Tab-separated table of C-alpha atoms in Angstrom:
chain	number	residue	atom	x	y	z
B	27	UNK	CA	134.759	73.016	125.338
B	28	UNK	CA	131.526	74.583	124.719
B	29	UNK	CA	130.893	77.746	127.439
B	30	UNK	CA	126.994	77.399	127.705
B	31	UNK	CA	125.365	76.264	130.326
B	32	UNK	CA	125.085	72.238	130.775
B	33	UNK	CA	123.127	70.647	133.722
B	34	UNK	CA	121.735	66.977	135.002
B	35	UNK	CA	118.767	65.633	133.820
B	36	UNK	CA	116.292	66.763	136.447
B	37	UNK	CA	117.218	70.422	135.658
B	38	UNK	CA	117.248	70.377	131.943
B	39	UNK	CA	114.000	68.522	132.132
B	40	UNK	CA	112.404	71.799	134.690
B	41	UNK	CA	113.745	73.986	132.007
B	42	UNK	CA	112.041	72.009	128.855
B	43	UNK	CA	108.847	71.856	130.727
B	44	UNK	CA	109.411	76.103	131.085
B	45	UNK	CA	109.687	76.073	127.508
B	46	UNK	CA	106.682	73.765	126.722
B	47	UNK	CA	104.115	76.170	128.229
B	48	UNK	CA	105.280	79.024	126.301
B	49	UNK	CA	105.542	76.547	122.846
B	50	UNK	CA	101.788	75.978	123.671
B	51	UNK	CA	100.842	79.713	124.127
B	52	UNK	CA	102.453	80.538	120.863
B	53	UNK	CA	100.572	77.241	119.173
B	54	UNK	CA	97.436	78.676	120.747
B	55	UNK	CA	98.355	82.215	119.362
B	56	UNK	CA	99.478	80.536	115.558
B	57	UNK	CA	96.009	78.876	115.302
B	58	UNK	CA	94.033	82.209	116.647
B	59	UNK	CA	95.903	84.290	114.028
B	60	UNK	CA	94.896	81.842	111.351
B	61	UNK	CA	91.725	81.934	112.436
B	62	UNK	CA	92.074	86.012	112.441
B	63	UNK	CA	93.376	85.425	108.735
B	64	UNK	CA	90.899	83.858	107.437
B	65	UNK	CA	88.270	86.154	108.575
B	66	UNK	CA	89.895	89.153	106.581
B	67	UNK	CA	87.676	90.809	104.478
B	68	UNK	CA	87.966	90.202	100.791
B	69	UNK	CA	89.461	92.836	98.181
B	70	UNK	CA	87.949	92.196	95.105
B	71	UNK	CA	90.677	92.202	91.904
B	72	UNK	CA	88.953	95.020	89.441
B	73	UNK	CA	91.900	94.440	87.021
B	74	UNK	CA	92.434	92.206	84.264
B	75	UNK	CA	96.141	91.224	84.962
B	76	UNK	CA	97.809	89.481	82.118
B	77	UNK	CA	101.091	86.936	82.342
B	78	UNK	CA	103.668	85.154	80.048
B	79	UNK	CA	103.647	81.381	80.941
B	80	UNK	CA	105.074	78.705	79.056
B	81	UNK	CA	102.141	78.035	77.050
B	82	UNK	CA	101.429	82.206	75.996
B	83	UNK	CA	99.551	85.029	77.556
B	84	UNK	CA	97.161	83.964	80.454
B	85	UNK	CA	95.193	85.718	83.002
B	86	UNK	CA	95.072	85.646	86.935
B	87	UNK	CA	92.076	83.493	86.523
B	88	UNK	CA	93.945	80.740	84.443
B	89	UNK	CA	96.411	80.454	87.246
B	90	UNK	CA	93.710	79.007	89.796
B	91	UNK	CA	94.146	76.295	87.545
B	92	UNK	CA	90.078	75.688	87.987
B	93	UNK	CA	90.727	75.282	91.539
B	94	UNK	CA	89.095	77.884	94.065
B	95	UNK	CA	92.271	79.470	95.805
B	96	UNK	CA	95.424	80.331	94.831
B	97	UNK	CA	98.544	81.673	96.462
B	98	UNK	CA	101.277	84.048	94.931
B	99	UNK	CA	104.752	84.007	95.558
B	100	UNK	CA	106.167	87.214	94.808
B	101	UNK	CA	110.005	86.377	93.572
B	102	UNK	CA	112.579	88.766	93.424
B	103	UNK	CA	113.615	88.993	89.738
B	104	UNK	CA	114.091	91.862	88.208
B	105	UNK	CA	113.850	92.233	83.996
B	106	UNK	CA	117.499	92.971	84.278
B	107	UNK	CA	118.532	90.028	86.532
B	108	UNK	CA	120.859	87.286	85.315
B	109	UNK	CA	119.430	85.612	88.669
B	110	UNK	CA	116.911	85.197	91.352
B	111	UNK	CA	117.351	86.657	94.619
B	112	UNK	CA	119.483	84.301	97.038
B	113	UNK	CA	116.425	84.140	99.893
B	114	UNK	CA	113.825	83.896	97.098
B	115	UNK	CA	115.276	81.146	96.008
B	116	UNK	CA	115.942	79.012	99.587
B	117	UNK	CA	112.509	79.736	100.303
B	118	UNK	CA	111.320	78.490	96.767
B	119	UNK	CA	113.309	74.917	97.109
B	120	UNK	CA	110.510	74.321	99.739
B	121	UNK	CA	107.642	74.094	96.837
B	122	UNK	CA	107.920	71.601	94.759
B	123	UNK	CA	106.496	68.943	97.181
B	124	UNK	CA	103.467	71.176	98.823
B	125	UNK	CA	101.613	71.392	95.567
B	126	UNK	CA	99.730	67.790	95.696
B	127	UNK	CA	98.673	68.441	99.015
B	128	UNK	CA	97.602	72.646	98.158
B	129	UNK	CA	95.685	71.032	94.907
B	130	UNK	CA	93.982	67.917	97.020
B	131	UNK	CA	92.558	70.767	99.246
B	132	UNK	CA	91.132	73.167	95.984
B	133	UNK	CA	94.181	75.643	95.820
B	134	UNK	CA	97.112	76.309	93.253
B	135	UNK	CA	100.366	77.858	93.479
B	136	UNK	CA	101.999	79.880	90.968
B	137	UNK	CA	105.692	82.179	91.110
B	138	UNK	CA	105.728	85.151	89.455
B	139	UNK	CA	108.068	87.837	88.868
B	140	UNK	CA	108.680	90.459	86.238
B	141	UNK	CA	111.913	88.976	84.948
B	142	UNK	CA	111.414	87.739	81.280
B	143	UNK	CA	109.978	84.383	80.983
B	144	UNK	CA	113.171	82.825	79.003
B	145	UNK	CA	115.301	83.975	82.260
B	146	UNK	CA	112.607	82.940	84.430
B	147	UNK	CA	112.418	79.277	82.802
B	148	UNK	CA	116.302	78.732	82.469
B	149	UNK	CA	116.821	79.789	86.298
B	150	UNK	CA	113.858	77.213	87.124
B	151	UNK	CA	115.458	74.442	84.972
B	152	UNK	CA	118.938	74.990	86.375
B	153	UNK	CA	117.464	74.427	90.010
B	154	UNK	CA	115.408	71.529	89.192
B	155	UNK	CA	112.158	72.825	89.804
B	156	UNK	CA	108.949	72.148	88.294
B	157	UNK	CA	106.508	74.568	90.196
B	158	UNK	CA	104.708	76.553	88.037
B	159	UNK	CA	105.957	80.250	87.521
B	160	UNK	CA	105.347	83.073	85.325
B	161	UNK	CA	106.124	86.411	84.159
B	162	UNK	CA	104.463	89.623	84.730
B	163	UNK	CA	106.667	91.703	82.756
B	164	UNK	CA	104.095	93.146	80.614
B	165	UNK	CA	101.623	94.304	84.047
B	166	UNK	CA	100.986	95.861	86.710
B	167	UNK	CA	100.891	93.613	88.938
B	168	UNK	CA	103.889	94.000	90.521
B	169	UNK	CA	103.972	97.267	91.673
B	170	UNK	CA	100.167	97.046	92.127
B	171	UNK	CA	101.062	94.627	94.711
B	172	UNK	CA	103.872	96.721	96.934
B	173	UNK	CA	106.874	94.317	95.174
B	174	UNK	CA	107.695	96.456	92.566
B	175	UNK	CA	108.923	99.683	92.312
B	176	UNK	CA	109.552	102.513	89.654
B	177	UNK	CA	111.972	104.444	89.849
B	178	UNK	CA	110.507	108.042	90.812
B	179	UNK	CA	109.044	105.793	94.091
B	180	UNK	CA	112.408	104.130	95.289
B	181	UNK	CA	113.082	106.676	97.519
B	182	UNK	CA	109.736	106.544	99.149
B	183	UNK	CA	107.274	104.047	98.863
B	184	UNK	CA	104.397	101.497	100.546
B	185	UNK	CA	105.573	98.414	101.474
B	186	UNK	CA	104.775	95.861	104.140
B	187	UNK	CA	101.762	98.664	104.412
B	188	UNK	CA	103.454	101.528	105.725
B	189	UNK	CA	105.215	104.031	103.862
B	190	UNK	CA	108.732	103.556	103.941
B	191	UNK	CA	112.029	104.880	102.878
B	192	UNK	CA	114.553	101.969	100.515
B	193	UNK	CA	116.409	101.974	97.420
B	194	UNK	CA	115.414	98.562	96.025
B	195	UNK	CA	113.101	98.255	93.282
B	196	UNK	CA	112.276	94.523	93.588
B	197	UNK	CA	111.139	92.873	97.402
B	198	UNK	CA	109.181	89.549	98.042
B	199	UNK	CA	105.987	88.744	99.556
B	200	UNK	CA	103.242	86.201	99.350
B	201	UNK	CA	99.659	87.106	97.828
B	202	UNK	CA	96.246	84.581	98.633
B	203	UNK	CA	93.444	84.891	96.343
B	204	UNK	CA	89.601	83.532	96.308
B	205	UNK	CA	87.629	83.053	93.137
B	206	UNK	CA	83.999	83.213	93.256
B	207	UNK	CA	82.533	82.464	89.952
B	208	UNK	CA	84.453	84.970	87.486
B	209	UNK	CA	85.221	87.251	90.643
B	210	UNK	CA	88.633	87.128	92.226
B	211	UNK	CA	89.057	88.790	95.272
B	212	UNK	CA	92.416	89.271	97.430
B	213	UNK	CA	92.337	87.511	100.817
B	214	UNK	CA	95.279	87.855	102.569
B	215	UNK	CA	98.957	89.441	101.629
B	216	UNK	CA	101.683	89.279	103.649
B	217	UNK	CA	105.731	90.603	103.362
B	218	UNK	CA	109.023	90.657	105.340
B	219	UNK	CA	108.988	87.955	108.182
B	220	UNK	CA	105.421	86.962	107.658
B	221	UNK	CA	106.884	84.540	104.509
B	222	UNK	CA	108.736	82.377	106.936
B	223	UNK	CA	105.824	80.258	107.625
B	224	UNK	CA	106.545	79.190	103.574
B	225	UNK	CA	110.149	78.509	104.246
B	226	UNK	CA	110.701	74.957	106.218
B	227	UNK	CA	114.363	75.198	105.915
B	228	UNK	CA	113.912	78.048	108.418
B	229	UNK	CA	111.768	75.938	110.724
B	230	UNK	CA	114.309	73.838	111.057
B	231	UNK	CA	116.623	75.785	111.893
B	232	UNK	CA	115.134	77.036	114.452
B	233	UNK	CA	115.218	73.766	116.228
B	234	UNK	CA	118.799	73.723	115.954
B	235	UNK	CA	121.218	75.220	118.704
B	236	UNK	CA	122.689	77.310	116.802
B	237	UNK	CA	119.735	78.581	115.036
B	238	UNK	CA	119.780	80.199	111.362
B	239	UNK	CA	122.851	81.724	111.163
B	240	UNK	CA	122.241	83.831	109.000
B	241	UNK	CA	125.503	85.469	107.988
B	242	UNK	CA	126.537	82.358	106.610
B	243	UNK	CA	123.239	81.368	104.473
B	244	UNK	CA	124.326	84.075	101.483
B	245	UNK	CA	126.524	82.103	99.209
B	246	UNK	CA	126.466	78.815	101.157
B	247	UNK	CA	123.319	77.971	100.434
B	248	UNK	CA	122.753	79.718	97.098
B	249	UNK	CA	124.038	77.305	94.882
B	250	UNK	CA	126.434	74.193	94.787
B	251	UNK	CA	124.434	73.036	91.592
């Protein structure tokens, strides 16, 4: 018998319309951050960063894909890695099916991680997906981008833009870029929590009355295939 609190419909209906006006304040406060977002100034990319895809060396400009915009997803895989990281990974089975609507709108979507590509594409192929996903072993992007680490800086290091204290030399994040003409320019980057508007599974969850529970997610979810 469950021990939380059950009631007749007149009550629970009081205490959904409670809810509602605070789901509406936080929809109001979702769309004003967007807005906020989108009005970030732009950082414009002075480096020519170079990747291993499937088809040989290209640059951060061949992954717009001649589209406008383009959004990173830093995954955790390390050169040494015989796997991706278990979150990386739940988050990444929500991809496959956004890219028709990112590309109707002028905007690509590309992985990329500094494992080697051969690791990279055999992890891919063994969970069925087909989003695109590269390399940037041979770069700086990584740790120009807070994800990577070496190892004189994993004691102390800037992540999540503060300077922080951790002993990992691999973390996640999500990167948005803008090309204008043969500029690139950095829009938006965000790590931590802020990924979880990229992970649906999460969303739904959240709807659920016993929410994430997330000390069961770990090997659960990382793999029946």
């Amino acid at each position: 018998m469950t021990d939380h609190e059950v009631v007749d419909a007149d009550s629970w209906l009081k205490a959904r319309r409670a809810l509602l006006r605070d789901e509406k304040a936080f929809t109001r406060l979702k769309d004003y951050l967007a807005e906020q977002r989108r009005a970030l100034p732009w950082l414009r990319i002075e480096k020519d960063y170079r990747f291993t895809g499937p088809d040989g060396e290209v640059s951060l400009g061949d992954l717009f894909g001649g589209r406008r915009q383009l959004i990173v997803n830093h995954f955790m895989f390390g050169p040494d890695w015989a796997r991706g990281c278990e979150g990386c990974t739940e988050v990444a089975d929500n991809y496959n099916g956004v890219l028709p609507y990112l590309h109707s709108r002028d905007a690509s979507f590309v992985a990329i991680s500094r494992g080697p590509l051969e690791k990279l594409e055999a992890f891919k192929a063994h969970m069925g997906w087909t989003f695109p996903w590269v390399s940037s072993a041979a770069s700086d992007f990584n740790f120009d981008f807070d994800v990577s680490f070496r190892q004189p800086e994993k004691s102390l290091k800037q992540f999540n833009f503060e300077t922080v204290e951790a002993a990992m030399e691999e973390t996640h994040g999500v990167s948005v870029f803008i090309r204008e003409g043969n500029d690139i320019f950095l829009t938006y980057r965000c790590h931590e929590r802020g990924v979880d508007i990229l992970q649906a599974s999460m969303q739904y969850l959240d709807l659920l009355p016993l929410g994430r529970q997330d000390d069961r997610w770990a090997e659960d979810d990382f793999r029946r295939r």
